[in-house]
XYZ file of C-alpha atoms in Angstrom:
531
model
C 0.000 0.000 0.000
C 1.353 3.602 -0.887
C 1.513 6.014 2.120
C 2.819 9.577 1.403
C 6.112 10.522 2.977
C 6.979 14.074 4.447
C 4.816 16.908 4.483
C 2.269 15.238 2.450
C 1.979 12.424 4.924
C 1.647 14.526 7.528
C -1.456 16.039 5.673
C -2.813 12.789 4.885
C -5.633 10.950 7.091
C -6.249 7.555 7.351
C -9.289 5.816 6.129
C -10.808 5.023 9.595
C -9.942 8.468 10.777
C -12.621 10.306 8.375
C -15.291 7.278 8.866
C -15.076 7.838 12.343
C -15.068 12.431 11.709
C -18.205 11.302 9.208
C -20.239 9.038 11.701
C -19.557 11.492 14.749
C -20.711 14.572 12.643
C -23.825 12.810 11.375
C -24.385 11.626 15.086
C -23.967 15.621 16.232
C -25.842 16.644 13.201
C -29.244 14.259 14.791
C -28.222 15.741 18.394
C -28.918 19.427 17.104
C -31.383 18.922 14.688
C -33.626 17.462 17.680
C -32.245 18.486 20.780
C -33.423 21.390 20.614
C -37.184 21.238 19.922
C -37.054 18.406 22.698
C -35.872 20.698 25.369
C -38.114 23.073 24.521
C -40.853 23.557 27.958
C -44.511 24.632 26.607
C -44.372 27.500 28.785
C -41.397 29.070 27.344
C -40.780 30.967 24.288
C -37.274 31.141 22.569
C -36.496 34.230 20.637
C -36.497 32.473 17.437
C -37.421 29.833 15.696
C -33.658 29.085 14.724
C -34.902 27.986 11.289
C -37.079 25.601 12.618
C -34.558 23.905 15.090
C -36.378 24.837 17.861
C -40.389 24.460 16.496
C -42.522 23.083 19.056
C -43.139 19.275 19.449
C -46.241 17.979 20.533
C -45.894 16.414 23.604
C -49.693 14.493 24.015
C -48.699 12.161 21.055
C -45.921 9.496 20.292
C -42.715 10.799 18.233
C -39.719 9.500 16.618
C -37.612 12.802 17.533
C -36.372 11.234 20.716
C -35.239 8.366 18.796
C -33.243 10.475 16.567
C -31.627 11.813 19.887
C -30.792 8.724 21.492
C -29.508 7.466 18.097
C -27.363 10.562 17.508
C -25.911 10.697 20.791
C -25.391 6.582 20.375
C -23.111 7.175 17.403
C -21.480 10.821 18.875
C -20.223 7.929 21.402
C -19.047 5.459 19.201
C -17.340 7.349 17.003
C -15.823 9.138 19.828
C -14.669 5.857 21.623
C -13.726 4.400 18.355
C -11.243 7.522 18.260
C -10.122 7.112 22.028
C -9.208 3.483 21.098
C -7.103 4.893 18.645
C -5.175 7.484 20.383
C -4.623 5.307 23.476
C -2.794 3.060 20.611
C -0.820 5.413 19.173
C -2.010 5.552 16.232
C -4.713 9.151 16.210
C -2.209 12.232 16.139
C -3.129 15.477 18.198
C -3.128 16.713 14.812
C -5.741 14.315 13.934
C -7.492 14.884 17.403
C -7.833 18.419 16.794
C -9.574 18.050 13.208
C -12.344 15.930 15.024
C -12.852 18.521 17.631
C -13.519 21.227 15.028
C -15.669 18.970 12.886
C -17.704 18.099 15.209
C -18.211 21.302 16.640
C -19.229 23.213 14.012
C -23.086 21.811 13.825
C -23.109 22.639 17.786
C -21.503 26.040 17.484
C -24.313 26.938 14.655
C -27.029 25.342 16.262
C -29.465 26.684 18.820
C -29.303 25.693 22.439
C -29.988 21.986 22.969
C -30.631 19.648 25.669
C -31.279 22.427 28.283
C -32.812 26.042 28.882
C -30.516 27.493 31.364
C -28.641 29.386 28.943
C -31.726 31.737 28.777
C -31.856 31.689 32.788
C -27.991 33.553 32.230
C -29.519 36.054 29.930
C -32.703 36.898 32.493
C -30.297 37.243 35.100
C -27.710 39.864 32.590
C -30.493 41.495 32.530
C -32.108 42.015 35.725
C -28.076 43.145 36.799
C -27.838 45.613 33.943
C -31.172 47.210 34.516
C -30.398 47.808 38.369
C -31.441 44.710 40.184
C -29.407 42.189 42.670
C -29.529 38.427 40.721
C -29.161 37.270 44.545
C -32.556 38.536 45.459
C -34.611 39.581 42.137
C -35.897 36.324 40.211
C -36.555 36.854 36.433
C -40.482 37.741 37.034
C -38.815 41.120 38.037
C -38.126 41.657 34.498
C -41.196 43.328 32.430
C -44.146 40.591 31.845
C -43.768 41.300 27.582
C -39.689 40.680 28.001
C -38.548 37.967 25.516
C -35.912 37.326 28.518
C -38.630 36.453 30.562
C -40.139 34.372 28.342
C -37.819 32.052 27.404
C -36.530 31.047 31.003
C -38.063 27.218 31.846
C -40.759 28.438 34.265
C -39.607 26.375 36.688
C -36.339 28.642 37.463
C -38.553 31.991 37.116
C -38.901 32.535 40.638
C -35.443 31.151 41.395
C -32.287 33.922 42.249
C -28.901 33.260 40.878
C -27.400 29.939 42.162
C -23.770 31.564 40.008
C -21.053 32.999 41.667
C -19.912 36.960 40.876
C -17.796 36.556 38.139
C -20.789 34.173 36.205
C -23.112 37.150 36.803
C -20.726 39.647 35.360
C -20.147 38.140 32.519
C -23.625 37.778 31.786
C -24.105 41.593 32.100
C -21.346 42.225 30.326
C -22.908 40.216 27.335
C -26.187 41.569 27.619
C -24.349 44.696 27.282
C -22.610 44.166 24.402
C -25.236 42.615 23.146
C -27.413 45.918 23.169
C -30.241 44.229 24.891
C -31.114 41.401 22.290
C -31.480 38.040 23.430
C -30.370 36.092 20.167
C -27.017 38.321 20.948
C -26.484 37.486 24.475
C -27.045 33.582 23.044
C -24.665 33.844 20.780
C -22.016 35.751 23.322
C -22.594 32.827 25.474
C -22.105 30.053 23.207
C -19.085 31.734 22.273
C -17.661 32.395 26.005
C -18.249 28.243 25.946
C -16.350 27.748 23.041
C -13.445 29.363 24.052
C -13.892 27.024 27.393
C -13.760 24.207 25.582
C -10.763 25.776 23.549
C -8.940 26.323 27.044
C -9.833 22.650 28.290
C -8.131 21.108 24.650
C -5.297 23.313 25.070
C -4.680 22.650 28.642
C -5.212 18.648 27.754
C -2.317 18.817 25.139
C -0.475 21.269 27.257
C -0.437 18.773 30.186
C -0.360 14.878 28.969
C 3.250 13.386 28.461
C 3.617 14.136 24.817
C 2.593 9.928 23.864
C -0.251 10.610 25.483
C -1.736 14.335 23.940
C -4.284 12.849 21.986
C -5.548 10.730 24.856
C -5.962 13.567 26.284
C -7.706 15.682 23.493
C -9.582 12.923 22.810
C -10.716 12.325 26.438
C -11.335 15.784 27.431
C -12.276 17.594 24.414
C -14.072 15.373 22.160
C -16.281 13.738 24.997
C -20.144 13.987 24.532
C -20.699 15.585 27.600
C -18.432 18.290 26.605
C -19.589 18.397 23.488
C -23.493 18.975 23.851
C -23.745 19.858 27.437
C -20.924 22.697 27.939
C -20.997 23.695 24.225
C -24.432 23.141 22.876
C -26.159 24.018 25.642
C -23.647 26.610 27.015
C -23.490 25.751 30.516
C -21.031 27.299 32.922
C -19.328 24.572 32.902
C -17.293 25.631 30.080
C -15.301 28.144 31.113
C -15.170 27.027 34.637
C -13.669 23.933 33.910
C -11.265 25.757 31.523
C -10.085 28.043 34.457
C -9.460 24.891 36.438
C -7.587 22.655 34.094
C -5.415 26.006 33.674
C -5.425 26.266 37.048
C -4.180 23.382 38.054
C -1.603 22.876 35.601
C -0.147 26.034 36.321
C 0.569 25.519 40.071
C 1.727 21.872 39.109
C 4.656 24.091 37.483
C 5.453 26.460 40.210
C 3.313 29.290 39.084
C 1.467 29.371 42.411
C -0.361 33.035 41.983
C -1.415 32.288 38.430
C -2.721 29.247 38.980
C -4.285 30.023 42.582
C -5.975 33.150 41.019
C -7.478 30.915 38.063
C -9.076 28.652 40.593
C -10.928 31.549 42.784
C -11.969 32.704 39.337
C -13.580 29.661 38.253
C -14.793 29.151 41.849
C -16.591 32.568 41.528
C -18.297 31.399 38.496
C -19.675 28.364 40.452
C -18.709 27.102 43.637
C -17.755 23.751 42.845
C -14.473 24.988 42.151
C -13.286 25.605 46.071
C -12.443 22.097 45.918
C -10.136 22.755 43.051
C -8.573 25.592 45.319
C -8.637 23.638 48.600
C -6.426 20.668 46.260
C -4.076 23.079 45.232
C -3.447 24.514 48.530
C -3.001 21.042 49.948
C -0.795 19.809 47.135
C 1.837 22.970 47.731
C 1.794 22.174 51.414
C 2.514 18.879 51.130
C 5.167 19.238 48.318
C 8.488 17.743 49.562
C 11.131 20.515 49.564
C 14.829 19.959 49.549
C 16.117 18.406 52.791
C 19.488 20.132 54.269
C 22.664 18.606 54.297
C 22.410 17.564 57.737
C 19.004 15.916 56.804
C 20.290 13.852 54.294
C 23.865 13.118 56.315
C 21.614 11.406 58.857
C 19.231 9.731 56.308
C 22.051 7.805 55.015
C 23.586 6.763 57.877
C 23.898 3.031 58.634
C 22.435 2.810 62.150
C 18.896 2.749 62.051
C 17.942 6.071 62.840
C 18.471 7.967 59.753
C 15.084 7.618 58.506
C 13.841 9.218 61.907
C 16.074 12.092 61.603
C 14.613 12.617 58.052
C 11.410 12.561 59.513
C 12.382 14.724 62.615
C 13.899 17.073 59.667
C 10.445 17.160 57.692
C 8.327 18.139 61.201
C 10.573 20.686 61.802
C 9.742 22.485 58.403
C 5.947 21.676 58.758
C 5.448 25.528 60.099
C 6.596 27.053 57.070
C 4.359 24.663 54.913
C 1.589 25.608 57.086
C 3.149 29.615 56.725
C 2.893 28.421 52.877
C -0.680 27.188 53.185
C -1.617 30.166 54.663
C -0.016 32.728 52.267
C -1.922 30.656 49.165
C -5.137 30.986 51.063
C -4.355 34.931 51.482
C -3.550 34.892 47.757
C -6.748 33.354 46.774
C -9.173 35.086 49.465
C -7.780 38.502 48.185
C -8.637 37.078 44.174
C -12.009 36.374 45.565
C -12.409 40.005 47.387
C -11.595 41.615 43.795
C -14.067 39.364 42.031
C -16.622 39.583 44.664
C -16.383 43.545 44.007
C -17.760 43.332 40.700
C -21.520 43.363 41.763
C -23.740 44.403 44.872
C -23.569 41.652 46.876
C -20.878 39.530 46.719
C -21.951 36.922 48.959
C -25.226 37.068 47.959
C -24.871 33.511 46.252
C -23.701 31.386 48.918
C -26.997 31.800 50.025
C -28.782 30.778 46.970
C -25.909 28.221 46.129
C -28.508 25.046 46.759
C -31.203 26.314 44.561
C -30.124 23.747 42.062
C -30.771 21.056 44.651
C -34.422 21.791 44.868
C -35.552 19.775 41.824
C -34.225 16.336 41.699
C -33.274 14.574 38.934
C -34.750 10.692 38.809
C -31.145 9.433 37.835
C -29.237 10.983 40.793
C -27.640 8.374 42.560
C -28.682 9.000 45.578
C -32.296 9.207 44.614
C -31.670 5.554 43.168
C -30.438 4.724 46.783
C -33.475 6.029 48.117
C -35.619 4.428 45.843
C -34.147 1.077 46.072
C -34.346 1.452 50.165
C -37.833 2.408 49.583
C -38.274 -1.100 48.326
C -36.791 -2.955 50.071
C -38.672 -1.326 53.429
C -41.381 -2.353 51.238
C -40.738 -5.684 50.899
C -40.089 -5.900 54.744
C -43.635 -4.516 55.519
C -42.055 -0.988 56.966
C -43.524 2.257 56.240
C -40.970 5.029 56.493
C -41.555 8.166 54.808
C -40.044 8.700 51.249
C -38.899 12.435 52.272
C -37.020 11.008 55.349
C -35.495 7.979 53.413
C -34.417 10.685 50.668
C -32.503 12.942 53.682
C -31.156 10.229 54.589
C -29.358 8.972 51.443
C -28.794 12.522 50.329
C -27.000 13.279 53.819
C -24.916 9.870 53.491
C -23.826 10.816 50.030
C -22.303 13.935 51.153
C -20.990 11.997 53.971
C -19.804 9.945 51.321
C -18.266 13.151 49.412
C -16.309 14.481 52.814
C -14.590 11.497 53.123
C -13.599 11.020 49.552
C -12.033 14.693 49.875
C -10.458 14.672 53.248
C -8.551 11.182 52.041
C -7.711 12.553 48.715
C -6.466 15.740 50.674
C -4.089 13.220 53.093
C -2.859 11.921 50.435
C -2.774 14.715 47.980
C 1.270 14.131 46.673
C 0.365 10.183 46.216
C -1.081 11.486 42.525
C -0.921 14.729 40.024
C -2.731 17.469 41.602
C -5.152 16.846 38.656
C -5.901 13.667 39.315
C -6.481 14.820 43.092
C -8.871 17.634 42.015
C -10.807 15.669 39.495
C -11.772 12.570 42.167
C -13.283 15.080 44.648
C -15.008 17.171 41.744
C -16.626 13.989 40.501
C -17.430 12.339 44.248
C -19.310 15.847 44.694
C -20.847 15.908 41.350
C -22.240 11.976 41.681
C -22.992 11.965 45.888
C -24.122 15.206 45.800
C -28.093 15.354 46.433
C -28.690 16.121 42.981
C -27.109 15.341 39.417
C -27.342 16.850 35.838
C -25.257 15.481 33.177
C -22.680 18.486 32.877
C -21.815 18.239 36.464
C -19.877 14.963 35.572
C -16.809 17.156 33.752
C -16.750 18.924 36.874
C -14.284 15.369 37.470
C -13.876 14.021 34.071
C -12.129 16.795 32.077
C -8.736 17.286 35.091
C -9.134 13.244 35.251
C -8.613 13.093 31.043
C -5.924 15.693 31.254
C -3.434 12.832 32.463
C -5.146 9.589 31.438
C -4.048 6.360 32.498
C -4.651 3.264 34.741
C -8.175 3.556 36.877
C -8.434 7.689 35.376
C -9.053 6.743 32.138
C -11.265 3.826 32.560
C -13.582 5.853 34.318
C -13.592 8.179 31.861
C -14.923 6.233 29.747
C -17.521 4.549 31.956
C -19.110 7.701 32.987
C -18.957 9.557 30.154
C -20.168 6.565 28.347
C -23.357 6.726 31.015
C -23.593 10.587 31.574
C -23.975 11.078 27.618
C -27.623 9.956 27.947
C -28.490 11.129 31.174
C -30.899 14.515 30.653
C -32.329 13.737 27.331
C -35.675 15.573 27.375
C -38.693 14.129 26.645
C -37.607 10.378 25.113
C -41.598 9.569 26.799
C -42.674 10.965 23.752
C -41.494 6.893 22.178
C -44.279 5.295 24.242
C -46.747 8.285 24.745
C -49.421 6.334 23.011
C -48.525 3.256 25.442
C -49.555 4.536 29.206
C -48.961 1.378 30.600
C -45.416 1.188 29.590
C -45.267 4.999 30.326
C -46.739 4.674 33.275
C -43.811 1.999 34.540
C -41.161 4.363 33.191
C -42.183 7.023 35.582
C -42.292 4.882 38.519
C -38.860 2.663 37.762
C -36.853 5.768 36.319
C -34.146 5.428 38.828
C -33.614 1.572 37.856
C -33.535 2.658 34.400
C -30.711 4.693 35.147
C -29.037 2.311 37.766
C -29.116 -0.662 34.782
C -27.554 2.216 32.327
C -24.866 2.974 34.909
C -24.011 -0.919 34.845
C -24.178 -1.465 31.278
C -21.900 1.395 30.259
C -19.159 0.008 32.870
C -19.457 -3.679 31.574
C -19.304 -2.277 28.046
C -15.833 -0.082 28.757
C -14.513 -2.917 31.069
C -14.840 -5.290 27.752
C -13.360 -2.557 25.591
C -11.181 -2.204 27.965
C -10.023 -5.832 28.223
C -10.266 -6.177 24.369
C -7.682 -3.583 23.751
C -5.591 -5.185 26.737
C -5.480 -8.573 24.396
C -5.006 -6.829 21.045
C -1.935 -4.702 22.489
C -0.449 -8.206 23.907
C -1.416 -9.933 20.949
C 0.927 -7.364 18.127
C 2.952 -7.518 21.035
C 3.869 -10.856 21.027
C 3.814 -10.696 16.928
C 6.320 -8.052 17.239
C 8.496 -10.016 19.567
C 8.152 -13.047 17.188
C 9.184 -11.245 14.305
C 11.848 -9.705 15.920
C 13.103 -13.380 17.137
């Protein structure tokens, strides 16, 4: 077979490569084309029409839109594991990597919001703090009843303040400003403050993965699903939060402590989240291991037993400057805060209104499933508690759950790359947390892909794999003309969800183990032929 040489085989792509860019833009191309019209709430009125992408769908009668969705996402996650496979082999360039990112982003970039109508819950609240009022304690309804802002926000967050943090607020003021007021303007300011988070997060993956291992990276944190309709096509905060982190973190992981410490209170004031992020950082400087002094190492190497407790001695008697160090980060990022917090009325206002997310649950939160399944099983044991109080109780254990993941991760904190540490207390918030919407799962997936490897990038793939499908509005409309079978959708959701969480980690455990065997397998060919 003839493969250019040079420059020309540097601009050549393999076969596989383009069916694998053609099946994942034809699977983003269904995700557009119907993700929006199925997020659309009958209460709420988008601006426009966006040439018919977002026309209303009758929700009293069966449809094959949701199909389209499922099947779109479906082959968005093929195509996308099909190219992890790929790069974790060697064989996908970043160059390649990139050219995948951009094709597949250009149907999501043109499209109109999918999935989700909180990008319109940003504008409202632009709005109410360029016309004069607080986010933290007007709701949208403050705005004018004939304002398309108003309109278009899901009615169920109309009475809701501003869960965001000060920086998330300003920036949507900023775009409603430089929008002049029009909605479809602040839209497309938003989408385009997510696209250059999702150009941050690529960067920062190839800026911080071994250079074998870039296109894992890109691949893993770029190209994912998630990332791909629920930052960028629906323009959650997500985007440029995560981007601050990943830069963040990879910035005090090379000894640029005020840069990176000053990234992480600035994503952290776009939504809280972040601390964690901060609190890892501040932990991973005060644990780092700094030179010990002659002495030190003199009576570490000495042959009578005791040198390793005279290191040790050595190491407690520096732990007041690391906690001098801690301290001096936490004064660097308190005072980042303070400057951030300036930029509107209140600047605590939203740790009060920081749980107003929490208030609708989600049927394929874990903890809900936990709660559910208890629920039966009291059942089955003739015991009546209350569903509320079973519910407190598994949402109080998961965060339980959650503090102990982070104080161990914290104790341990130089046992693994600071991004690694950040990303497994992100995601332990994001899936014990009392409730769970699919683009809380990069809060841990995109520092996790930055270095992939090992357990990292296994669960990657597991929960992206799972969290792709999760928030897909309306798929009832498949059996709306079946109320039985609707009817026992609604009431066993959660073990809908909890048999989707399984499936997606048996089907990347057998990928998993298949690529194990074929990498042993041209292994041992190689070694043969070599012989």
């Amino acid at each position: 077979m003839y493969l250019p040489s040079g420059r020309f085989r540097r601009m050549w792509t393999p076969p596989e490569v383009v069916l694998i860019g053609a099946a994942g833009f034809v699977g983003v191309v269904l995700v557009v084309a119907t993700g929006g019209r199925l997020a659309r709430q009958s209460l709420a009125s988008p601006p426009t029409s966006w040439l018919g992408l977002l026309n209303p769908v009758n929700l009293t009668e069966s449809s094959g839109l949701p199909a389209l969705l499922v099947g779109g996402v479906a082959l968005t996650l093929l195509a996308w594991l099909r190219a992890g496979m790929r790069a974790h082999r060697g064989i996908l360039s970043p160059r390649q990597a990139v050219g995948l990112l951009a094709v597949w982003s250009i149907p999501v970039c043109l499209g109109p919001p999918i999935l989700s109508l909180d990008v319109y819950s940003y504008a409202a609240q632009g709005m109410l703090l360029a016309t004069g009022f607080d986010p933290y304690h007007a709701a949208p309804t403050a705005l004018a009843a004939g304002s398309p802002q108003l309109a278009a926000v899901d009615p169920l967050w109309r009475s809701a303040n501003a869960p965001y943090g000060p920086l998330a607020v300003t920036l949507f003021r900023l775009a409603h400003l430089v929008a002049g007021g029009s909605l479809i303007g602040v839209i497309v300011l938003l989408r385009l403050l997510a696209l250059a988070g999702v150009v941050l997060i690529a960067a920062c993956a190839v800026a911080g993965a071994p250079r074998h291992r870039r296109a894992d990276a890109l691949v893993l944190a770029a190209l994912n699903p998630i990332v791909l309709f629920q930052l960028l096509g629906a323009a959650h905060l997500e985007a440029i939060m995560m981007g601050l982190v990943v830069a963040g973190l990879l910035a005090v992981q090379r000894g640029r402590a005020v840069t990176g410490l000053v990234l992480l209170t600035a994503a952290a004031a776009i939504k809280w989240p972040a601390v964690l992020a901060v609190a890892a950082a501040i932990a991973w400087r005060a644990g780092a291991p700094s030179r010990p002094s002659c002495e030190d190492a003199r009576n570490a190497s000495r042959g009578d037993g005791h040198g390793g407790g005279e290191l040790a001695a050595g190491w407690r008697r520096r732990a007041p400057a690391r906690v001098a160090g801690a301290a001096r980060d936490a004064i660097v990022a308190g005072a980042a805060f303070a400057g951030l917090a300036a930029l509107v009325p209140d600047g605590l206002g939203w740790v009060r209104t920081a749980t107003t997310p929490a208030t609708v649950l989600t049927g394929y939160t874990p903890t809900s499933i936990a709660a559910d399944l208890l629920g039966w099983g009291a059942g089955l044991l003739d015991l009546d508690p209350s569903p509320a109080g079973i519910l407190t109780f598994t949402q109080h254990a998961g965060l339980a759950a959650t503090g102990a993941v982070c104080l161990w991760t914290l104790a341990t904190i130089r046992a693994r790359p600071l991004t690694a540490s950040a990303g497994a207390m992100l995601l332990a918030l994001a899936a014990l947390g009392p409730v769970l919407h699919p683009w809380y799962l990069t809060w841990g997936l995109v520092p996790l892909a930055v270095r992939p490897g090992g357990p990292a990038r296994m669960a990657v793939l597991a929960i992206a794999s799972a969290g792709s499908f999760l928030g897909l509005q309306h798929c009832s409309l498949l059996v709306a003309d079946h109320p039985a079978a609707l009817r026992w959708l609604r009431e066993h959701g959660g073990l809908v969800a909890l048999a989707g969480y399984v499936a997606a980690a048996a089907l990347c455990a057998a990928v998993s183990r298949g690529a194990a065997v074929t990498a042993s397998r041209r292994a041992a060919v190689a070694a043969s032929r070599r012989a």
